[in-house]
Amino acid sequence: MFAYAETIEVDAQEGHAGAAQGGLMSPDSTIAVLSYVTFFILLAILYKFAWKPILAVLEARENTIRQSLDDAKKAKEELQKVQEASRQMIKEADEQAKIIVERSRKAAVEAAKVIEHQAKEEAQIMLTNANQEIKKIIEKAQITLRQESVHWAVGLAQKILKENLDESKQQKLIDQFIKDWKPESIQ
């Protein structure tokens, strides 16, 4: 271990000696100043020709990104408004459809009632007409029957008066007349 420490000391002493002689590792103050001047000149050139354009491009890019984000936000808000409007329109269309269906149902019920009422009225009119026809036919039949009865009675009376017979002959004559009598057809 002592040998290693001695080697380091010898190297350090040689380095001091080399610095006094102007070796590679010895800093010269002119080189240091030139290095600093070169660095700052290069920094100024980079600032003027490279840094400003790079910052301008980055700022433009930032503005573009910011504008894109704002546009995306506006588009999202607009989309939400459109979606809300479409939901509202769908809701209104559903309500109108329900109203139309309800009106149609009511109209159908009303139409059915009107048709039923008209059918009842027509049936009543037909029944009334049929009853009147039947009454007319019955009246005609009664008139015809009366006329036939009158003709029959008159014919029978004429025969009885012609014969002036006794009661047994009169009865025979009436029976014969009834047998021969054929009523006229009813009109």
mmCIF file with all atom_site columns, C-alpha atoms in Angstrom:
data_model
loop_
_atom_site.group_PDB
_atom_site.id
_atom_site.type_symbol
_atom_site.label_atom_id
_atom_site.label_alt_id
_atom_site.label_comp_id
_atom_site.label_asym_id
_atom_site.label_entity_id
_atom_site.label_seq_id
_atom_site.pdbx_PDB_ins_code
_atom_site.Cartn_x
_atom_site.Cartn_y
_atom_site.Cartn_z
_atom_site.occupancy
_atom_site.B_iso_or_equiv
_atom_site.pdbx_formal_charge
_atom_site.auth_seq_id
_atom_site.auth_comp_id
_atom_site.auth_asym_id
_atom_site.auth_atom_id
_atom_site.pdbx_PDB_model_num
ATOM 1   C CA . MET A 1 1   ? 0.000    0.000   0.000   1.00 0.00 ? 1   MET A CA 1
ATOM 2   C CA . PHE A 1 2   ? 2.815    2.350   0.734   1.00 0.00 ? 2   PHE A CA 1
ATOM 3   C CA . ALA A 1 3   ? 4.179    1.683   -2.717  1.00 0.00 ? 3   ALA A CA 1
ATOM 4   C CA . TYR A 1 4   ? 0.980    2.950   -4.376  1.00 0.00 ? 4   TYR A CA 1
ATOM 5   C CA . ALA A 1 5   ? 1.001    6.211   -2.409  1.00 0.00 ? 5   ALA A CA 1
ATOM 6   C CA . GLU A 1 6   ? 4.602    6.830   -3.353  1.00 0.00 ? 6   GLU A CA 1
ATOM 7   C CA . THR A 1 7   ? 3.724    6.399   -7.040  1.00 0.00 ? 7   THR A CA 1
ATOM 8   C CA . ILE A 1 8   ? 0.996    9.007   -6.798  1.00 0.00 ? 8   ILE A CA 1
ATOM 9   C CA . GLU A 1 9   ? 3.337    11.481  -5.147  1.00 0.00 ? 9   GLU A CA 1
ATOM 10  C CA . VAL A 1 10  ? 5.943    10.977  -7.849  1.00 0.00 ? 10  VAL A CA 1
ATOM 11  C CA . ASP A 1 11  ? 3.342    11.513  -10.582 1.00 0.00 ? 11  ASP A CA 1
ATOM 12  C CA . ALA A 1 12  ? 2.100    14.667  -8.888  1.00 0.00 ? 12  ALA A CA 1
ATOM 13  C CA . GLN A 1 13  ? 5.619    16.054  -8.618  1.00 0.00 ? 13  GLN A CA 1
ATOM 14  C CA . GLU A 1 14  ? 6.244    15.323  -12.286 1.00 0.00 ? 14  GLU A CA 1
ATOM 15  C CA . GLY A 1 15  ? 3.002    17.089  -13.182 1.00 0.00 ? 15  GLY A CA 1
ATOM 16  C CA . HIS A 1 16  ? 4.189    20.186  -11.337 1.00 0.00 ? 16  HIS A CA 1
ATOM 17  C CA . ALA A 1 17  ? 7.413    20.040  -13.159 1.00 0.00 ? 17  ALA A CA 1
ATOM 18  C CA . GLY A 1 18  ? 5.571    19.602  -16.484 1.00 0.00 ? 18  GLY A CA 1
ATOM 19  C CA . ALA A 1 19  ? 3.371    22.608  -15.710 1.00 0.00 ? 19  ALA A CA 1
ATOM 20  C CA . ALA A 1 20  ? 6.396    24.734  -15.141 1.00 0.00 ? 20  ALA A CA 1
ATOM 21  C CA . GLN A 1 21  ? 7.685    23.562  -18.467 1.00 0.00 ? 21  GLN A CA 1
ATOM 22  C CA . GLY A 1 22  ? 4.348    24.288  -20.273 1.00 0.00 ? 22  GLY A CA 1
ATOM 23  C CA . GLY A 1 23  ? 3.066    20.742  -20.834 1.00 0.00 ? 23  GLY A CA 1
ATOM 24  C CA . LEU A 1 24  ? -0.228   19.606  -22.081 1.00 0.00 ? 24  LEU A CA 1
ATOM 25  C CA . MET A 1 25  ? -1.983   19.756  -18.823 1.00 0.00 ? 25  MET A CA 1
ATOM 26  C CA . SER A 1 26  ? -0.926   23.217  -17.797 1.00 0.00 ? 26  SER A CA 1
ATOM 27  C CA . PRO A 1 27  ? -3.547   25.899  -18.436 1.00 0.00 ? 27  PRO A CA 1
ATOM 28  C CA . ASP A 1 28  ? -2.353   28.954  -20.135 1.00 0.00 ? 28  ASP A CA 1
ATOM 29  C CA . SER A 1 29  ? -4.345   32.080  -19.307 1.00 0.00 ? 29  SER A CA 1
ATOM 30  C CA . THR A 1 30  ? -4.511   33.218  -22.948 1.00 0.00 ? 30  THR A CA 1
ATOM 31  C CA . ILE A 1 31  ? -6.010   29.928  -23.984 1.00 0.00 ? 31  ILE A CA 1
ATOM 32  C CA . ALA A 1 32  ? -8.557   30.189  -21.220 1.00 0.00 ? 32  ALA A CA 1
ATOM 33  C CA . VAL A 1 33  ? -9.541   33.719  -22.231 1.00 0.00 ? 33  VAL A CA 1
ATOM 34  C CA . LEU A 1 34  ? -9.679   32.757  -25.916 1.00 0.00 ? 34  LEU A CA 1
ATOM 35  C CA . SER A 1 35  ? -11.822  29.778  -25.049 1.00 0.00 ? 35  SER A CA 1
ATOM 36  C CA . TYR A 1 36  ? -14.235  32.001  -23.145 1.00 0.00 ? 36  TYR A CA 1
ATOM 37  C CA . VAL A 1 37  ? -14.326  34.603  -25.942 1.00 0.00 ? 37  VAL A CA 1
ATOM 38  C CA . THR A 1 38  ? -14.856  31.909  -28.588 1.00 0.00 ? 38  THR A CA 1
ATOM 39  C CA . PHE A 1 39  ? -17.644  30.371  -26.512 1.00 0.00 ? 39  PHE A CA 1
ATOM 40  C CA . PHE A 1 40  ? -19.445  33.684  -26.092 1.00 0.00 ? 40  PHE A CA 1
ATOM 41  C CA . ILE A 1 41  ? -19.021  34.629  -29.781 1.00 0.00 ? 41  ILE A CA 1
ATOM 42  C CA . LEU A 1 42  ? -20.371  31.227  -30.785 1.00 0.00 ? 42  LEU A CA 1
ATOM 43  C CA . LEU A 1 43  ? -23.199  31.701  -28.265 1.00 0.00 ? 43  LEU A CA 1
ATOM 44  C CA . ALA A 1 44  ? -24.026  35.143  -29.770 1.00 0.00 ? 44  ALA A CA 1
ATOM 45  C CA . ILE A 1 45  ? -23.977  33.756  -33.315 1.00 0.00 ? 45  ILE A CA 1
ATOM 46  C CA . LEU A 1 46  ? -26.156  30.835  -32.304 1.00 0.00 ? 46  LEU A CA 1
ATOM 47  C CA . TYR A 1 47  ? -28.506  33.206  -30.453 1.00 0.00 ? 47  TYR A CA 1
ATOM 48  C CA . LYS A 1 48  ? -28.827  35.494  -33.457 1.00 0.00 ? 48  LYS A CA 1
ATOM 49  C CA . PHE A 1 49  ? -29.015  32.939  -36.261 1.00 0.00 ? 49  PHE A CA 1
ATOM 50  C CA . ALA A 1 50  ? -30.222  29.735  -34.618 1.00 0.00 ? 50  ALA A CA 1
ATOM 51  C CA . TRP A 1 51  ? -31.841  30.405  -31.237 1.00 0.00 ? 51  TRP A CA 1
ATOM 52  C CA . LYS A 1 52  ? -34.291  33.108  -32.396 1.00 0.00 ? 52  LYS A CA 1
ATOM 53  C CA . PRO A 1 53  ? -35.520  31.091  -35.404 1.00 0.00 ? 53  PRO A CA 1
ATOM 54  C CA . ILE A 1 54  ? -35.776  27.956  -33.272 1.00 0.00 ? 54  ILE A CA 1
ATOM 55  C CA . LEU A 1 55  ? -37.735  29.912  -30.620 1.00 0.00 ? 55  LEU A CA 1
ATOM 56  C CA . ALA A 1 56  ? -39.924  31.474  -33.338 1.00 0.00 ? 56  ALA A CA 1
ATOM 57  C CA . VAL A 1 57  ? -40.668  28.039  -34.819 1.00 0.00 ? 57  VAL A CA 1
ATOM 58  C CA . LEU A 1 58  ? -41.377  26.629  -31.372 1.00 0.00 ? 58  LEU A CA 1
ATOM 59  C CA . GLU A 1 59  ? -43.622  29.585  -30.564 1.00 0.00 ? 59  GLU A CA 1
ATOM 60  C CA . ALA A 1 60  ? -45.460  29.190  -33.872 1.00 0.00 ? 60  ALA A CA 1
ATOM 61  C CA . ARG A 1 61  ? -45.819  25.489  -33.176 1.00 0.00 ? 61  ARG A CA 1
ATOM 62  C CA . GLU A 1 62  ? -47.116  26.279  -29.678 1.00 0.00 ? 62  GLU A CA 1
ATOM 63  C CA . ASN A 1 63  ? -49.627  28.745  -31.145 1.00 0.00 ? 63  ASN A CA 1
ATOM 64  C CA . THR A 1 64  ? -50.716  26.181  -33.748 1.00 0.00 ? 64  THR A CA 1
ATOM 65  C CA . ILE A 1 65  ? -51.170  23.534  -31.064 1.00 0.00 ? 65  ILE A CA 1
ATOM 66  C CA . ARG A 1 66  ? -53.017  26.007  -28.838 1.00 0.00 ? 66  ARG A CA 1
ATOM 67  C CA . GLN A 1 67  ? -55.265  27.026  -31.765 1.00 0.00 ? 67  GLN A CA 1
ATOM 68  C CA . SER A 1 68  ? -55.882  23.354  -32.614 1.00 0.00 ? 68  SER A CA 1
ATOM 69  C CA . LEU A 1 69  ? -56.821  22.660  -29.007 1.00 0.00 ? 69  LEU A CA 1
ATOM 70  C CA . ASP A 1 70  ? -59.190  25.647  -29.003 1.00 0.00 ? 70  ASP A CA 1
ATOM 71  C CA . ASP A 1 71  ? -60.689  24.506  -32.298 1.00 0.00 ? 71  ASP A CA 1
ATOM 72  C CA . ALA A 1 72  ? -61.084  20.975  -30.958 1.00 0.00 ? 72  ALA A CA 1
ATOM 73  C CA . LYS A 1 73  ? -62.747  22.345  -27.832 1.00 0.00 ? 73  LYS A CA 1
ATOM 74  C CA . LYS A 1 74  ? -65.112  24.470  -29.943 1.00 0.00 ? 74  LYS A CA 1
ATOM 75  C CA . ALA A 1 75  ? -65.840  21.497  -32.202 1.00 0.00 ? 75  ALA A CA 1
ATOM 76  C CA . LYS A 1 76  ? -66.574  19.347  -29.157 1.00 0.00 ? 76  LYS A CA 1
ATOM 77  C CA . GLU A 1 77  ? -68.931  21.990  -27.761 1.00 0.00 ? 77  GLU A CA 1
ATOM 78  C CA . GLU A 1 78  ? -70.594  22.350  -31.154 1.00 0.00 ? 78  GLU A CA 1
ATOM 79  C CA . LEU A 1 79  ? -70.972  18.567  -31.414 1.00 0.00 ? 79  LEU A CA 1
ATOM 80  C CA . GLN A 1 80  ? -72.578  18.496  -27.975 1.00 0.00 ? 80  GLN A CA 1
ATOM 81  C CA . LYS A 1 81  ? -74.980  21.242  -29.046 1.00 0.00 ? 81  LYS A CA 1
ATOM 82  C CA . VAL A 1 82  ? -75.837  19.358  -32.230 1.00 0.00 ? 82  VAL A CA 1
ATOM 83  C CA . GLN A 1 83  ? -76.339  16.123  -30.293 1.00 0.00 ? 83  GLN A CA 1
ATOM 84  C CA . GLU A 1 84  ? -78.567  17.906  -27.789 1.00 0.00 ? 84  GLU A CA 1
ATOM 85  C CA . ALA A 1 85  ? -80.535  19.494  -30.616 1.00 0.00 ? 85  ALA A CA 1
ATOM 86  C CA . SER A 1 86  ? -80.947  16.105  -32.323 1.00 0.00 ? 86  SER A CA 1
ATOM 87  C CA . ARG A 1 87  ? -82.088  14.545  -29.046 1.00 0.00 ? 87  ARG A CA 1
ATOM 88  C CA . GLN A 1 88  ? -84.603  17.359  -28.648 1.00 0.00 ? 88  GLN A CA 1
ATOM 89  C CA . MET A 1 89  ? -85.814  16.923  -32.218 1.00 0.00 ? 89  MET A CA 1
ATOM 90  C CA . ILE A 1 90  ? -86.178  13.158  -31.715 1.00 0.00 ? 90  ILE A CA 1
ATOM 91  C CA . LYS A 1 91  ? -88.074  13.782  -28.486 1.00 0.00 ? 91  LYS A CA 1
ATOM 92  C CA . GLU A 1 92  ? -90.391  16.261  -30.219 1.00 0.00 ? 92  GLU A CA 1
ATOM 93  C CA . ALA A 1 93  ? -90.894  13.865  -33.142 1.00 0.00 ? 93  ALA A CA 1
ATOM 94  C CA . ASP A 1 94  ? -91.813  11.081  -30.700 1.00 0.00 ? 94  ASP A CA 1
ATOM 95  C CA . GLU A 1 95  ? -94.291  13.375  -28.945 1.00 0.00 ? 95  GLU A CA 1
ATOM 96  C CA . GLN A 1 96  ? -95.821  14.431  -32.259 1.00 0.00 ? 96  GLN A CA 1
ATOM 97  C CA . ALA A 1 97  ? -96.036  10.799  -33.365 1.00 0.00 ? 97  ALA A CA 1
ATOM 98  C CA . LYS A 1 98  ? -97.836  9.933   -30.126 1.00 0.00 ? 98  LYS A CA 1
ATOM 99  C CA . ILE A 1 99  ? -100.230 12.839  -30.662 1.00 0.00 ? 99  ILE A CA 1
ATOM 100 C CA . ILE A 1 100 ? -100.892 11.767  -34.257 1.00 0.00 ? 100 ILE A CA 1
ATOM 101 C CA . VAL A 1 101 ? -101.498 8.156   -33.195 1.00 0.00 ? 101 VAL A CA 1
ATOM 102 C CA . GLU A 1 102 ? -103.858 9.315   -30.437 1.00 0.00 ? 102 GLU A CA 1
ATOM 103 C CA . ARG A 1 103 ? -105.733 11.565  -32.849 1.00 0.00 ? 103 ARG A CA 1
ATOM 104 C CA . SER A 1 104 ? -105.977 8.712   -35.337 1.00 0.00 ? 104 SER A CA 1
ATOM 105 C CA . ARG A 1 105 ? -107.378 6.426   -32.663 1.00 0.00 ? 105 ARG A CA 1
ATOM 106 C CA . LYS A 1 106 ? -109.934 9.039   -31.645 1.00 0.00 ? 106 LYS A CA 1
ATOM 107 C CA . ALA A 1 107 ? -110.865 9.650   -35.295 1.00 0.00 ? 107 ALA A CA 1
ATOM 108 C CA . ALA A 1 108 ? -111.239 5.906   -35.859 1.00 0.00 ? 108 ALA A CA 1
ATOM 109 C CA . VAL A 1 109 ? -113.492 5.576   -32.797 1.00 0.00 ? 109 VAL A CA 1
ATOM 110 C CA . GLU A 1 110 ? -115.554 8.568   -33.953 1.00 0.00 ? 110 GLU A CA 1
ATOM 111 C CA . ALA A 1 111 ? -115.805 7.155   -37.479 1.00 0.00 ? 111 ALA A CA 1
ATOM 112 C CA . ALA A 1 112 ? -116.890 3.802   -36.077 1.00 0.00 ? 112 ALA A CA 1
ATOM 113 C CA . LYS A 1 113 ? -119.556 5.510   -33.977 1.00 0.00 ? 113 LYS A CA 1
ATOM 114 C CA . VAL A 1 114 ? -120.789 7.518   -36.966 1.00 0.00 ? 114 VAL A CA 1
ATOM 115 C CA . ILE A 1 115 ? -120.869 4.418   -39.190 1.00 0.00 ? 115 ILE A CA 1
ATOM 116 C CA . GLU A 1 116 ? -122.678 2.447   -36.484 1.00 0.00 ? 116 GLU A CA 1
ATOM 117 C CA . HIS A 1 117 ? -125.185 5.272   -36.004 1.00 0.00 ? 117 HIS A CA 1
ATOM 118 C CA . GLN A 1 118 ? -125.778 5.527   -39.770 1.00 0.00 ? 118 GLN A CA 1
ATOM 119 C CA . ALA A 1 119 ? -126.202 1.756   -40.023 1.00 0.00 ? 119 ALA A CA 1
ATOM 120 C CA . LYS A 1 120 ? -128.756 1.837   -37.203 1.00 0.00 ? 120 LYS A CA 1
ATOM 121 C CA . GLU A 1 121 ? -130.615 4.685   -38.877 1.00 0.00 ? 121 GLU A CA 1
ATOM 122 C CA . GLU A 1 122 ? -130.619 2.874   -42.223 1.00 0.00 ? 122 GLU A CA 1
ATOM 123 C CA . ALA A 1 123 ? -131.767 -0.346  -40.542 1.00 0.00 ? 123 ALA A CA 1
ATOM 124 C CA . GLN A 1 124 ? -134.534 1.588   -38.782 1.00 0.00 ? 124 GLN A CA 1
ATOM 125 C CA . ILE A 1 125 ? -135.587 3.215   -42.064 1.00 0.00 ? 125 ILE A CA 1
ATOM 126 C CA . MET A 1 126 ? -135.621 -0.178  -43.799 1.00 0.00 ? 126 MET A CA 1
ATOM 127 C CA . LEU A 1 127 ? -137.621 -1.678  -40.930 1.00 0.00 ? 127 LEU A CA 1
ATOM 128 C CA . THR A 1 128 ? -140.087 1.227   -41.063 1.00 0.00 ? 128 THR A CA 1
ATOM 129 C CA . ASN A 1 129 ? -140.426 0.862   -44.841 1.00 0.00 ? 129 ASN A CA 1
ATOM 130 C CA . ALA A 1 130 ? -140.941 -2.892  -44.515 1.00 0.00 ? 130 ALA A CA 1
ATOM 131 C CA . ASN A 1 131 ? -143.592 -2.370  -41.827 1.00 0.00 ? 131 ASN A CA 1
ATOM 132 C CA . GLN A 1 132 ? -145.370 0.167   -44.041 1.00 0.00 ? 132 GLN A CA 1
ATOM 133 C CA . GLU A 1 133 ? -145.260 -2.261  -46.992 1.00 0.00 ? 133 GLU A CA 1
ATOM 134 C CA . ILE A 1 134 ? -146.637 -5.031  -44.816 1.00 0.00 ? 134 ILE A CA 1
ATOM 135 C CA . LYS A 1 135 ? -149.435 -2.735  -43.586 1.00 0.00 ? 135 LYS A CA 1
ATOM 136 C CA . LYS A 1 136 ? -150.276 -1.783  -47.177 1.00 0.00 ? 136 LYS A CA 1
ATOM 137 C CA . ILE A 1 137 ? -150.375 -5.441  -48.227 1.00 0.00 ? 137 ILE A CA 1
ATOM 138 C CA . ILE A 1 138 ? -152.539 -6.315  -45.222 1.00 0.00 ? 138 ILE A CA 1
ATOM 139 C CA . GLU A 1 139 ? -154.884 -3.422  -45.982 1.00 0.00 ? 139 GLU A CA 1
ATOM 140 C CA . LYS A 1 140 ? -155.148 -4.511  -49.633 1.00 0.00 ? 140 LYS A CA 1
ATOM 141 C CA . ALA A 1 141 ? -155.826 -8.081  -48.529 1.00 0.00 ? 141 ALA A CA 1
ATOM 142 C CA . GLN A 1 142 ? -158.502 -6.882  -46.102 1.00 0.00 ? 142 GLN A CA 1
ATOM 143 C CA . ILE A 1 143 ? -160.117 -4.735  -48.799 1.00 0.00 ? 143 ILE A CA 1
ATOM 144 C CA . THR A 1 144 ? -160.045 -7.634  -51.243 1.00 0.00 ? 144 THR A CA 1
ATOM 145 C CA . LEU A 1 145 ? -161.441 -9.989  -48.603 1.00 0.00 ? 145 LEU A CA 1
ATOM 146 C CA . ARG A 1 146 ? -164.243 -7.537  -47.829 1.00 0.00 ? 146 ARG A CA 1
ATOM 147 C CA . GLN A 1 147 ? -165.007 -7.173  -51.498 1.00 0.00 ? 147 GLN A CA 1
ATOM 148 C CA . GLU A 1 148 ? -165.056 -10.938 -51.924 1.00 0.00 ? 148 GLU A CA 1
ATOM 149 C CA . SER A 1 149 ? -167.194 -11.314 -48.825 1.00 0.00 ? 149 SER A CA 1
ATOM 150 C CA . VAL A 1 150 ? -169.605 -8.728  -50.111 1.00 0.00 ? 150 VAL A CA 1
ATOM 151 C CA . HIS A 1 151 ? -169.723 -10.414 -53.535 1.00 0.00 ? 151 HIS A CA 1
ATOM 152 C CA . TRP A 1 152 ? -170.227 -13.755 -51.896 1.00 0.00 ? 152 TRP A CA 1
ATOM 153 C CA . ALA A 1 153 ? -172.960 -12.460 -49.610 1.00 0.00 ? 153 ALA A CA 1
ATOM 154 C CA . VAL A 1 154 ? -174.694 -10.653 -52.474 1.00 0.00 ? 154 VAL A CA 1
ATOM 155 C CA . GLY A 1 155 ? -174.443 -13.739 -54.695 1.00 0.00 ? 155 GLY A CA 1
ATOM 156 C CA . LEU A 1 156 ? -175.782 -15.951 -51.948 1.00 0.00 ? 156 LEU A CA 1
ATOM 157 C CA . ALA A 1 157 ? -178.626 -13.554 -51.211 1.00 0.00 ? 157 ALA A CA 1
ATOM 158 C CA . GLN A 1 158 ? -179.548 -13.444 -54.872 1.00 0.00 ? 158 GLN A CA 1
ATOM 159 C CA . LYS A 1 159 ? -179.714 -17.188 -55.116 1.00 0.00 ? 159 LYS A CA 1
ATOM 160 C CA . ILE A 1 160 ? -181.737 -17.451 -51.930 1.00 0.00 ? 160 ILE A CA 1
ATOM 161 C CA . LEU A 1 161 ? -184.189 -14.857 -53.109 1.00 0.00 ? 161 LEU A CA 1
ATOM 162 C CA . LYS A 1 162 ? -184.566 -16.565 -56.480 1.00 0.00 ? 162 LYS A CA 1
ATOM 163 C CA . GLU A 1 163 ? -185.320 -19.868 -55.078 1.00 0.00 ? 163 GLU A CA 1
ATOM 164 C CA . ASN A 1 164 ? -187.586 -18.868 -52.212 1.00 0.00 ? 164 ASN A CA 1
ATOM 165 C CA . LEU A 1 165 ? -187.203 -22.231 -50.832 1.00 0.00 ? 165 LEU A CA 1
ATOM 166 C CA . ASP A 1 166 ? -187.598 -23.777 -47.512 1.00 0.00 ? 166 ASP A CA 1
ATOM 167 C CA . GLU A 1 167 ? -184.893 -23.888 -44.947 1.00 0.00 ? 167 GLU A CA 1
ATOM 168 C CA . SER A 1 168 ? -183.358 -27.231 -45.945 1.00 0.00 ? 168 SER A CA 1
ATOM 169 C CA . LYS A 1 169 ? -183.078 -26.131 -49.549 1.00 0.00 ? 169 LYS A CA 1
ATOM 170 C CA . GLN A 1 170 ? -181.575 -22.828 -48.440 1.00 0.00 ? 170 GLN A CA 1
ATOM 171 C CA . GLN A 1 171 ? -178.953 -24.663 -46.388 1.00 0.00 ? 171 GLN A CA 1
ATOM 172 C CA . LYS A 1 172 ? -178.131 -26.930 -49.347 1.00 0.00 ? 172 LYS A CA 1
ATOM 173 C CA . LEU A 1 173 ? -177.827 -23.900 -51.585 1.00 0.00 ? 173 LEU A CA 1
ATOM 174 C CA . ILE A 1 174 ? -175.464 -22.146 -49.142 1.00 0.00 ? 174 ILE A CA 1
ATOM 175 C CA . ASP A 1 175 ? -173.313 -25.260 -48.866 1.00 0.00 ? 175 ASP A CA 1
ATOM 176 C CA . GLN A 1 176 ? -173.193 -25.612 -52.645 1.00 0.00 ? 176 GLN A CA 1
ATOM 177 C CA . PHE A 1 177 ? -172.273 -21.943 -53.044 1.00 0.00 ? 177 PHE A CA 1
ATOM 178 C CA . ILE A 1 178 ? -169.441 -22.282 -50.517 1.00 0.00 ? 178 ILE A CA 1
ATOM 179 C CA . LYS A 1 179 ? -168.186 -25.352 -52.328 1.00 0.00 ? 179 LYS A CA 1
ATOM 180 C CA . ASP A 1 180 ? -168.243 -23.657 -55.730 1.00 0.00 ? 180 ASP A CA 1
ATOM 181 C CA . TRP A 1 181 ? -166.891 -20.364 -54.519 1.00 0.00 ? 181 TRP A CA 1
ATOM 182 C CA . LYS A 1 182 ? -163.248 -19.617 -55.457 1.00 0.00 ? 182 LYS A CA 1
ATOM 183 C CA . PRO A 1 183 ? -161.925 -16.350 -54.034 1.00 0.00 ? 183 PRO A CA 1
ATOM 184 C CA . GLU A 1 184 ? -160.146 -13.914 -56.375 1.00 0.00 ? 184 GLU A CA 1
ATOM 185 C CA . SER A 1 185 ? -156.414 -13.609 -55.928 1.00 0.00 ? 185 SER A CA 1
ATOM 186 C CA . ILE A 1 186 ? -155.222 -10.934 -53.493 1.00 0.00 ? 186 ILE A CA 1
ATOM 187 C CA . GLN A 1 187 ? -153.406 -8.011  -55.063 1.00 0.00 ? 187 GLN A CA 1
#
